[in-house]
JSON list of C-alpha atoms in Angstrom, two decimals:
[
{"chain": "A", "resi": 1, "resn": "MET", "atom": "CA", "xyz": [-6.96, -18.88, -9.18]},
{"chain": "A", "resi": 2, "resn": "ASP", "atom": "CA", "xyz": [-10.64, -18.16, -8.55]},
{"chain": "A", "resi": 3, "resn": "TYR", "atom": "CA", "xyz": [-12.04, -14.77, -7.53]},
{"chain": "A", "resi": 4, "resn": "TYR", "atom": "CA", "xyz": [-15.11, -14.01, -5.41]},
{"chain": "A", "resi": 5, "resn": "PHE", "atom": "CA", "xyz": [-17.08, -10.94, -4.32]},
{"chain": "A", "resi": 6, "resn": "ASP", "atom": "CA", "xyz": [-19.04, -10.59, -1.08]},
{"chain": "A", "resi": 7, "resn": "ALA", "atom": "CA", "xyz": [-21.81, -8.00, -1.44]},
{"chain": "A", "resi": 8, "resn": "SER", "atom": "CA", "xyz": [-22.35, -7.65, 2.31]},
{"chain": "A", "resi": 9, "resn": "VAL", "atom": "CA", "xyz": [-18.91, -6.07, 2.81]},
{"chain": "A", "resi": 10, "resn": "CYS", "atom": "CA", "xyz": [-18.10, -5.18, -0.83]},
{"chain": "A", "resi": 11, "resn": "GLY", "atom": "CA", "xyz": [-14.95, -7.24, -0.44]},
{"chain": "A", "resi": 12, "resn": "PHE", "atom": "CA", "xyz": [-12.98, -9.51, -2.73]},
{"chain": "A", "resi": 13, "resn": "TYR", "atom": "CA", "xyz": [-11.51, -12.94, -2.06]},
{"chain": "A", "resi": 14, "resn": "CYS", "atom": "CA", "xyz": [-9.30, -15.28, -4.05]},
{"chain": "A", "resi": 15, "resn": "SER", "atom": "CA", "xyz": [-8.64, -18.97, -3.68]},
{"chain": "A", "resi": 16, "resn": "ALA", "atom": "CA", "xyz": [-4.87, -18.49, -3.63]},
{"chain": "A", "resi": 17, "resn": "VAL", "atom": "CA", "xyz": [-5.06, -16.42, -0.44]},
{"chain": "A", "resi": 18, "resn": "HIS", "atom": "CA", "xyz": [-8.28, -17.55, 1.26]},
{"chain": "A", "resi": 19, "resn": "GLY", "atom": "CA", "xyz": [-8.32, -21.18, 0.17]},
{"chain": "A", "resi": 20, "resn": "SER", "atom": "CA", "xyz": [-10.37, -23.09, -2.38]},
{"chain": "A", "resi": 21, "resn": "ARG", "atom": "CA", "xyz": [-13.98, -23.77, -1.52]},
{"chain": "A", "resi": 22, "resn": "THR", "atom": "CA", "xyz": [-13.52, -27.48, -2.26]},
{"chain": "A", "resi": 23, "resn": "ILE", "atom": "CA", "xyz": [-10.65, -29.94, -2.14]},
{"chain": "A", "resi": 24, "resn": "GLU", "atom": "CA", "xyz": [-10.01, -33.41, -3.56]},
{"chain": "A", "resi": 25, "resn": "ILE", "atom": "CA", "xyz": [-9.49, -36.22, -1.07]},
{"chain": "A", "resi": 26, "resn": "THR", "atom": "CA", "xyz": [-9.16, -39.99, -1.35]},
{"chain": "A", "resi": 27, "resn": "ASP", "atom": "CA", "xyz": [-12.55, -41.64, -1.17]},
{"chain": "A", "resi": 28, "resn": "PRO", "atom": "CA", "xyz": [-12.74, -42.90, 2.42]},
{"chain": "A", "resi": 29, "resn": "ASP", "atom": "CA", "xyz": [-15.13, -45.67, 1.35]},
{"chain": "A", "resi": 30, "resn": "TRP", "atom": "CA", "xyz": [-12.69, -47.06, -1.23]},
{"chain": "A", "resi": 31, "resn": "ILE", "atom": "CA", "xyz": [-11.50, -50.60, -0.58]},
{"chain": "A", "resi": 32, "resn": "HIS", "atom": "CA", "xyz": [-8.11, -51.42, -2.03]},
{"chain": "A", "resi": 33, "resn": "PRO", "atom": "CA", "xyz": [-8.49, -54.39, -4.42]},
{"chain": "A", "resi": 34, "resn": "THR", "atom": "CA", "xyz": [-6.29, -57.39, -3.82]},
{"chain": "A", "resi": 35, "resn": "VAL", "atom": "CA", "xyz": [-4.39, -59.75, -6.08]},
{"chain": "A", "resi": 36, "resn": "GLU", "atom": "CA", "xyz": [-2.70, -63.11, -5.63]},
{"chain": "A", "resi": 37, "resn": "ALA", "atom": "CA", "xyz": [1.08, -62.94, -5.67]},
{"chain": "A", "resi": 38, "resn": "VAL", "atom": "CA", "xyz": [3.70, -65.65, -5.72]},
{"chain": "A", "resi": 39, "resn": "LEU", "atom": "CA", "xyz": [6.57, -65.47, -3.27]},
{"chain": "A", "resi": 40, "resn": "ASN", "atom": "CA", "xyz": [9.63, -67.51, -4.05]},
{"chain": "A", "resi": 41, "resn": "PRO", "atom": "CA", "xyz": [11.75, -68.88, -1.21]},
{"chain": "A", "resi": 42, "resn": "GLY", "atom": "CA", "xyz": [13.38, -66.01, 0.73]},
{"chain": "A", "resi": 43, "resn": "GLU", "atom": "CA", "xyz": [11.14, -63.32, -0.77]},
{"chain": "A", "resi": 44, "resn": "SER", "atom": "CA", "xyz": [8.82, -61.10, 1.29]},
{"chain": "A", "resi": 45, "resn": "ALA", "atom": "CA", "xyz": [5.87, -58.82, 0.63]},
{"chain": "A", "resi": 46, "resn": "MET", "atom": "CA", "xyz": [3.40, -56.67, 2.53]},
{"chain": "A", "resi": 47, "resn": "ASP", "atom": "CA", "xyz": [0.03, -58.28, 3.08]},
{"chain": "A", "resi": 48, "resn": "VAL", "atom": "CA", "xyz": [-3.38, -56.56, 3.05]},
{"chain": "A", "resi": 49, "resn": "GLU", "atom": "CA", "xyz": [-3.12, -55.86, 6.79]},
{"chain": "A", "resi": 50, "resn": "GLY", "atom": "CA", "xyz": [0.12, -53.96, 6.35]},
{"chain": "A", "resi": 51, "resn": "GLY", "atom": "CA", "xyz": [2.28, -56.69, 7.82]},
{"chain": "A", "resi": 52, "resn": "MET", "atom": "CA", "xyz": [5.24, -58.39, 6.16]},
{"chain": "A", "resi": 53, "resn": "VAL", "atom": "CA", "xyz": [4.96, -61.96, 4.84]},
{"chain": "A", "resi": 54, "resn": "GLU", "atom": "CA", "xyz": [8.19, -63.86, 4.18]},
{"chain": "A", "resi": 55, "resn": "ASN", "atom": "CA", "xyz": [8.50, -67.17, 2.38]},
{"chain": "A", "resi": 56, "resn": "ILE", "atom": "CA", "xyz": [10.78, -69.23, 4.60]},
{"chain": "A", "resi": 57, "resn": "SER", "atom": "CA", "xyz": [9.92, -72.49, 2.87]},
{"chain": "A", "resi": 58, "resn": "ASP", "atom": "CA", "xyz": [11.77, -74.21, 0.04]},
{"chain": "A", "resi": 59, "resn": "GLU", "atom": "CA", "xyz": [8.82, -73.89, -2.35]},
{"chain": "A", "resi": 60, "resn": "PRO", "atom": "CA", "xyz": [6.99, -70.88, -3.89]},
{"chain": "A", "resi": 61, "resn": "ILE", "atom": "CA", "xyz": [3.88, -69.83, -2.01]},
{"chain": "A", "resi": 62, "resn": "LYS", "atom": "CA", "xyz": [0.84, -67.77, -2.91]},
{"chain": "A", "resi": 63, "resn": "VAL", "atom": "CA", "xyz": [-0.22, -64.79, -0.81]},
{"chain": "A", "resi": 64, "resn": "ILE", "atom": "CA", "xyz": [-2.94, -62.14, -1.08]},
{"chain": "A", "resi": 65, "resn": "VAL", "atom": "CA", "xyz": [-1.60, -58.58, -1.36]},
{"chain": "A", "resi": 66, "resn": "ASN", "atom": "CA", "xyz": [-2.99, -55.18, -2.27]},
{"chain": "A", "resi": 67, "resn": "ASP", "atom": "CA", "xyz": [-2.99, -54.59, -5.99]},
{"chain": "A", "resi": 68, "resn": "PRO", "atom": "CA", "xyz": [0.06, -52.33, -6.59]},
{"chain": "A", "resi": 69, "resn": "GLU", "atom": "CA", "xyz": [-1.46, -50.95, -9.78]},
{"chain": "A", "resi": 70, "resn": "ALA", "atom": "CA", "xyz": [-4.75, -49.88, -8.23]},
{"chain": "A", "resi": 71, "resn": "VAL", "atom": "CA", "xyz": [-5.29, -46.12, -7.96]},
{"chain": "A", "resi": 72, "resn": "ALA", "atom": "CA", "xyz": [-7.57, -44.81, -5.25]},
{"chain": "A", "resi": 73, "resn": "PRO", "atom": "CA", "xyz": [-10.44, -42.63, -6.56]},
{"chain": "A", "resi": 74, "resn": "THR", "atom": "CA", "xyz": [-10.89, -39.12, -5.19]},
{"chain": "A", "resi": 75, "resn": "ILE", "atom": "CA", "xyz": [-14.01, -37.19, -4.22]},
{"chain": "A", "resi": 76, "resn": "THR", "atom": "CA", "xyz": [-14.70, -33.47, -3.92]},
{"chain": "A", "resi": 77, "resn": "VAL", "atom": "CA", "xyz": [-15.55, -32.14, -0.45]},
{"chain": "A", "resi": 78, "resn": "ASP", "atom": "CA", "xyz": [-15.89, -28.74, 1.19]},
{"chain": "A", "resi": 79, "resn": "ASN", "atom": "CA", "xyz": [-12.61, -27.25, 2.32]},
{"chain": "A", "resi": 80, "resn": "PRO", "atom": "CA", "xyz": [-12.81, -26.69, 6.10]},
{"chain": "A", "resi": 81, "resn": "ASP", "atom": "CA", "xyz": [-9.94, -24.16, 5.92]},
{"chain": "A", "resi": 82, "resn": "CYS", "atom": "CA", "xyz": [-11.59, -21.98, 3.26]},
{"chain": "A", "resi": 83, "resn": "GLN", "atom": "CA", "xyz": [-12.08, -18.36, 4.42]},
{"chain": "A", "resi": 84, "resn": "ILE", "atom": "CA", "xyz": [-14.35, -17.31, 1.55]},
{"chain": "A", "resi": 85, "resn": "PRO", "atom": "CA", "xyz": [-17.86, -16.43, 2.83]},
{"chain": "A", "resi": 86, "resn": "ALA", "atom": "CA", "xyz": [-20.62, -18.76, 1.68]},
{"chain": "A", "resi": 87, "resn": "ALA", "atom": "CA", "xyz": [-22.58, -15.80, 0.28]},
{"chain": "A", "resi": 88, "resn": "ALA", "atom": "CA", "xyz": [-19.70, -14.62, -1.93]},
{"chain": "A", "resi": 89, "resn": "VAL", "atom": "CA", "xyz": [-20.28, -15.02, -5.68]},
{"chain": "A", "resi": 90, "resn": "GLU", "atom": "CA", "xyz": [-17.61, -16.13, -8.09]},
{"chain": "A", "resi": 91, "resn": "ILE", "atom": "CA", "xyz": [-16.39, -13.53, -10.59]},
{"chain": "A", "resi": 92, "resn": "SER", "atom": "CA", "xyz": [-13.94, -13.63, -13.46]},
{"chain": "A", "resi": 93, "resn": "GLU", "atom": "CA", "xyz": [-10.40, -12.33, -13.25]},
{"chain": "A", "resi": 94, "resn": "ASN", "atom": "CA", "xyz": [-11.34, -9.74, -15.88]},
{"chain": "A", "resi": 95, "resn": "VAL", "atom": "CA", "xyz": [-14.18, -8.36, -13.72]},
{"chain": "A", "resi": 96, "resn": "TYR", "atom": "CA", "xyz": [-11.87, -8.29, -10.69]},
{"chain": "A", "resi": 97, "resn": "SER", "atom": "CA", "xyz": [-9.28, -6.28, -12.65]},
{"chain": "A", "resi": 98, "resn": "GLN", "atom": "CA", "xyz": [-11.94, -3.87, -13.93]},
{"chain": "A", "resi": 99, "resn": "MET", "atom": "CA", "xyz": [-13.15, -3.20, -10.39]},
{"chain": "A", "resi": 100, "resn": "LEU", "atom": "CA", "xyz": [-9.66, -2.39, -9.13]},
{"chain": "A", "resi": 101, "resn": "GLU", "atom": "CA", "xyz": [-8.94, -0.16, -12.11]},
{"chain": "A", "resi": 102, "resn": "GLY", "atom": "CA", "xyz": [-12.19, 1.73, -11.56]},
{"chain": "A", "resi": 103, "resn": "GLN", "atom": "CA", "xyz": [-11.47, 2.16, -7.88]},
{"chain": "A", "resi": 104, "resn": "GLY", "atom": "CA", "xyz": [-8.05, 3.51, -8.79]},
{"chain": "A", "resi": 105, "resn": "VAL", "atom": "CA", "xyz": [-9.60, 6.38, -10.74]},
{"chain": "A", "resi": 106, "resn": "GLY", "atom": "CA", "xyz": [-12.03, 7.36, -8.01]},
{"chain": "A", "resi": 107, "resn": "LEU", "atom": "CA", "xyz": [-15.05, 5.17, -8.70]},
{"chain": "A", "resi": 108, "resn": "ARG", "atom": "CA", "xyz": [-16.82, 3.26, -5.95]},
{"chain": "A", "resi": 109, "resn": "ILE", "atom": "CA", "xyz": [-17.39, -0.50, -5.89]},
{"chain": "A", "resi": 110, "resn": "THR", "atom": "CA", "xyz": [-20.86, -1.64, -4.88]},
{"chain": "A", "resi": 111, "resn": "ALA", "atom": "CA", "xyz": [-23.16, -4.61, -5.54]},
{"chain": "A", "resi": 112, "resn": "ASP", "atom": "CA", "xyz": [-26.04, -4.89, -7.99]},
{"chain": "A", "resi": 113, "resn": "ASP", "atom": "CA", "xyz": [-29.30, -6.71, -7.31]},
{"chain": "A", "resi": 114, "resn": "ASN", "atom": "CA", "xyz": [-27.63, -10.05, -8.09]},
{"chain": "A", "resi": 115, "resn": "GLY", "atom": "CA", "xyz": [-24.71, -9.49, -5.73]},
{"chain": "A", "resi": 116, "resn": "GLN", "atom": "CA", "xyz": [-22.30, -8.81, -8.58]},
{"chain": "A", "resi": 117, "resn": "PRO", "atom": "CA", "xyz": [-19.73, -5.99, -8.22]},
{"chain": "A", "resi": 118, "resn": "VAL", "atom": "CA", "xyz": [-20.36, -2.80, -10.22]},
{"chain": "A", "resi": 119, "resn": "LEU", "atom": "CA", "xyz": [-18.69, 0.59, -10.41]},
{"chain": "A", "resi": 120, "resn": "ILE", "atom": "CA", "xyz": [-20.54, 3.82, -9.62]},
{"chain": "A", "resi": 121, "resn": "GLU", "atom": "CA", "xyz": [-19.59, 7.45, -9.19]},
{"chain": "A", "resi": 122, "resn": "GLN", "atom": "CA", "xyz": [-18.57, 8.41, -5.67]},
{"chain": "A", "resi": 123, "resn": "PRO", "atom": "CA", "xyz": [-21.56, 10.10, -3.98]},
{"chain": "A", "resi": 124, "resn": "ALA", "atom": "CA", "xyz": [-21.02, 13.67, -2.86]},
{"chain": "A", "resi": 125, "resn": "PRO", "atom": "CA", "xyz": [-20.34, 13.93, 0.89]},
{"chain": "A", "resi": 126, "resn": "THR", "atom": "CA", "xyz": [-23.33, 14.90, 3.01]},
{"chain": "A", "resi": 127, "resn": "GLU", "atom": "CA", "xyz": [-23.44, 18.13, 4.99]},
{"chain": "A", "resi": 128, "resn": "GLU", "atom": "CA", "xyz": [-22.98, 16.09, 8.15]},
{"chain": "A", "resi": 129, "resn": "GLU", "atom": "CA", "xyz": [-19.86, 14.41, 6.74]},
{"chain": "A", "resi": 130, "resn": "LEU", "atom": "CA", "xyz": [-18.42, 17.76, 5.64]},
{"chain": "A", "resi": 131, "resn": "SER", "atom": "CA", "xyz": [-19.14, 19.27, 9.05]},
{"chain": "A", "resi": 132, "resn": "SER", "atom": "CA", "xyz": [-17.52, 16.34, 10.88]},
{"chain": "A", "resi": 133, "resn": "ALA", "atom": "CA", "xyz": [-14.41, 16.52, 8.69]},
{"chain": "A", "resi": 134, "resn": "ALA", "atom": "CA", "xyz": [-14.14, 20.28, 9.26]},
{"chain": "A", "resi": 135, "resn": "ALA", "atom": "CA", "xyz": [-14.53, 19.85, 13.02]},
{"chain": "A", "resi": 136, "resn": "ARG", "atom": "CA", "xyz": [-11.76, 17.23, 13.11]},
{"chain": "A", "resi": 137, "resn": "ARG", "atom": "CA", "xyz": [-9.36, 19.49, 11.21]},
{"chain": "A", "resi": 138, "resn": "ARG", "atom": "CA", "xyz": [-10.32, 22.51, 13.34]},
{"chain": "A", "resi": 139, "resn": "ASP", "atom": "CA", "xyz": [-9.65, 20.59, 16.56]},
{"chain": "A", "resi": 140, "resn": "VAL", "atom": "CA", "xyz": [-6.18, 19.59, 15.36]},
{"chain": "A", "resi": 141, "resn": "LEU", "atom": "CA", "xyz": [-5.38, 23.21, 14.51]},
{"chain": "A", "resi": 142, "resn": "LEU", "atom": "CA", "xyz": [-6.77, 24.45, 17.84]},
{"chain": "A", "resi": 143, "resn": "THR", "atom": "CA", "xyz": [-4.48, 22.02, 19.67]},
{"chain": "A", "resi": 144, "resn": "GLU", "atom": "CA", "xyz": [-1.50, 23.37, 17.77]},
{"chain": "A", "resi": 145, "resn": "ALA", "atom": "CA", "xyz": [-2.56, 26.96, 18.54]},
{"chain": "A", "resi": 146, "resn": "ALA", "atom": "CA", "xyz": [-2.92, 26.18, 22.24]},
{"chain": "A", "resi": 147, "resn": "THR", "atom": "CA", "xyz": [0.57, 24.70, 22.28]},
{"chain": "A", "resi": 148, "resn": "ARG", "atom": "CA", "xyz": [1.99, 27.85, 20.69]},
{"chain": "A", "resi": 149, "resn": "ILE", "atom": "CA", "xyz": [0.02, 30.23, 22.91]},
{"chain": "A", "resi": 150, "resn": "ALA", "atom": "CA", "xyz": [0.90, 28.66, 26.30]},
{"chain": "A", "resi": 151, "resn": "PRO", "atom": "CA", "xyz": [4.60, 29.66, 26.55]},
{"chain": "A", "resi": 152, "resn": "LEU", "atom": "CA", "xyz": [3.92, 33.09, 25.06]},
{"chain": "A", "resi": 153, "resn": "GLN", "atom": "CA", "xyz": [1.17, 33.67, 27.62]},
{"chain": "A", "resi": 154, "resn": "ASP", "atom": "CA", "xyz": [3.52, 32.57, 30.39]},
{"chain": "A", "resi": 155, "resn": "ALA", "atom": "CA", "xyz": [6.07, 35.15, 29.32]},
{"chain": "A", "resi": 156, "resn": "VAL", "atom": "CA", "xyz": [3.41, 37.91, 29.28]},
{"chain": "A", "resi": 157, "resn": "ASP", "atom": "CA", "xyz": [2.01, 36.85, 32.66]},
{"chain": "A", "resi": 158, "resn": "LEU", "atom": "CA", "xyz": [5.50, 37.02, 34.17]},
{"chain": "A", "resi": 159, "resn": "GLY", "atom": "CA", "xyz": [6.16, 40.44, 32.64]},
{"chain": "A", "resi": 160, "resn": "ASP", "atom": "CA", "xyz": [9.10, 38.95, 30.76]},
{"chain": "A", "resi": 161, "resn": "ALA", "atom": "CA", "xyz": [7.74, 38.97, 27.18]},
{"chain": "A", "resi": 162, "resn": "SER", "atom": "CA", "xyz": [9.56, 40.76, 24.37]},
{"chain": "A", "resi": 163, "resn": "SER", "atom": "CA", "xyz": [7.66, 42.91, 21.89]},
{"chain": "A", "resi": 164, "resn": "ASP", "atom": "CA", "xyz": [7.99, 40.11, 19.32]},
{"chain": "A", "resi": 165, "resn": "GLU", "atom": "CA", "xyz": [6.52, 37.60, 21.78]},
{"chain": "A", "resi": 166, "resn": "GLU", "atom": "CA", "xyz": [3.63, 39.92, 22.60]},
{"chain": "A", "resi": 167, "resn": "ALA", "atom": "CA", "xyz": [2.90, 40.35, 18.90]},
{"chain": "A", "resi": 168, "resn": "ALA", "atom": "CA", "xyz": [3.12, 36.59, 18.35]},
{"chain": "A", "resi": 169, "resn": "LEU", "atom": "CA", "xyz": [0.73, 35.93, 21.23]},
{"chain": "A", "resi": 170, "resn": "LEU", "atom": "CA", "xyz": [-1.80, 38.36, 19.80]},
{"chain": "A", "resi": 171, "resn": "SER", "atom": "CA", "xyz": [-1.53, 36.73, 16.34]},
{"chain": "A", "resi": 172, "resn": "TRP", "atom": "CA", "xyz": [-2.04, 33.23, 17.70]},
{"chain": "A", "resi": 173, "resn": "LYS", "atom": "CA", "xyz": [-5.03, 34.29, 19.78]},
{"chain": "A", "resi": 174, "resn": "ARG", "atom": "CA", "xyz": [-6.66, 35.98, 16.77]},
{"chain": "A", "resi": 175, "resn": "TYR", "atom": "CA", "xyz": [-6.01, 32.80, 14.78]},
{"chain": "A", "resi": 176, "resn": "ARG", "atom": "CA", "xyz": [-7.65, 30.67, 17.48]},
{"chain": "A", "resi": 177, "resn": "VAL", "atom": "CA", "xyz": [-10.70, 32.95, 17.54]},
{"chain": "A", "resi": 178, "resn": "ALA", "atom": "CA", "xyz": [-10.98, 32.66, 13.74]},
{"chain": "A", "resi": 179, "resn": "LEU", "atom": "CA", "xyz": [-10.90, 28.87, 13.99]},
{"chain": "A", "resi": 180, "resn": "ASN", "atom": "CA", "xyz": [-13.71, 28.90, 16.53]},
{"chain": "A", "resi": 181, "resn": "ARG", "atom": "CA", "xyz": [-15.83, 31.04, 14.20]},
{"chain": "A", "resi": 182, "resn": "LEU", "atom": "CA", "xyz": [-15.58, 28.79, 11.15]},
{"chain": "A", "resi": 183, "resn": "ALA", "atom": "CA", "xyz": [-19.23, 27.71, 11.43]},
{"chain": "A", "resi": 184, "resn": "GLN", "atom": "CA", "xyz": [-20.28, 31.35, 11.11]},
{"chain": "A", "resi": 185, "resn": "GLN", "atom": "CA", "xyz": [-18.89, 31.59, 7.57]},
{"chain": "A", "resi": 186, "resn": "GLU", "atom": "CA", "xyz": [-21.37, 31.78, 4.71]},
{"chain": "A", "resi": 187, "resn": "GLY", "atom": "CA", "xyz": [-21.56, 28.47, 2.87]},
{"chain": "A", "resi": 188, "resn": "TYR", "atom": "CA", "xyz": [-20.16, 26.42, 5.77]},
{"chain": "A", "resi": 189, "resn": "PRO", "atom": "CA", "xyz": [-19.40, 23.49, 5.69]},
{"chain": "A", "resi": 190, "resn": "ALA", "atom": "CA", "xyz": [-19.42, 23.13, 1.89]},
{"chain": "A", "resi": 191, "resn": "ARG", "atom": "CA", "xyz": [-17.15, 26.16, 1.51]},
{"chain": "A", "resi": 192, "resn": "ILE", "atom": "CA", "xyz": [-14.64, 27.07, 4.21]},
{"chain": "A", "resi": 193, "resn": "GLU", "atom": "CA", "xyz": [-12.02, 29.80, 4.16]},
{"chain": "A", "resi": 194, "resn": "TRP", "atom": "CA", "xyz": [-9.44, 28.46, 6.57]},
{"chain": "A", "resi": 195, "resn": "PRO", "atom": "CA", "xyz": [-7.49, 31.12, 8.50]},
{"chain": "A", "resi": 196, "resn": "VAL", "atom": "CA", "xyz": [-3.77, 31.21, 7.94]},
{"chain": "A", "resi": 197, "resn": "SER", "atom": "CA", "xyz": [-1.79, 30.36, 11.05]},
{"chain": "A", "resi": 198, "resn": "PRO", "atom": "CA", "xyz": [0.92, 32.77, 12.21]},
{"chain": "A", "resi": 199, "resn": "ALA", "atom": "CA", "xyz": [3.46, 30.01, 11.55]},
{"chain": "A", "resi": 200, "resn": "GLU", "atom": "CA", "xyz": [2.42, 29.82, 7.90]},
{"chain": "A", "resi": 201, "resn": "ALA", "atom": "CA", "xyz": [2.23, 33.60, 7.56]},
{"chain": "A", "resi": 202, "resn": "THR", "atom": "CA", "xyz": [5.89, 33.98, 8.46]},
{"chain": "A", "resi": 203, "resn": "VAL", "atom": "CA", "xyz": [7.13, 31.36, 5.99]}
]
């Protein structure tokens, strides 16, 4: 099995899954050599055209047949079914294993100037990445808060809320306000003190 690395996508390929880059085929220009064979009365053989020749005479006859001992030569050609990119470089199985092991302990796989895979430390997330991640989590929590608040608000609006429901509504609204004020925290987005939801506070 051969292994390859494509620097453009930092991806790995192997011949067992994606096909070999080359295959062996019979040389299409090869001409099968012929030999002279003797057919005794009643015997038959396949001639060079692929047809059958039968000796129906009373005497042995000579016919020209393909040499049964001849072995067709093969040539190496590109494999049309290969899915390995042309720009991918071949790597050893040892290098492939090292890359996967490094990735498993938190390192990042990238390419060097020669297109070979190398391991580097994961870069720290940018402020923009941290902010985007925080916003995604905040939006999920806000959706949950809105779901909890809606029926409680309905009960209050209808004048049918218990004291526990009124207290719960107030807690969920305070929680939602705290979520909306995350960006006002000092150190945001690198350091965030996430508010505890009323659901977690009662556990």
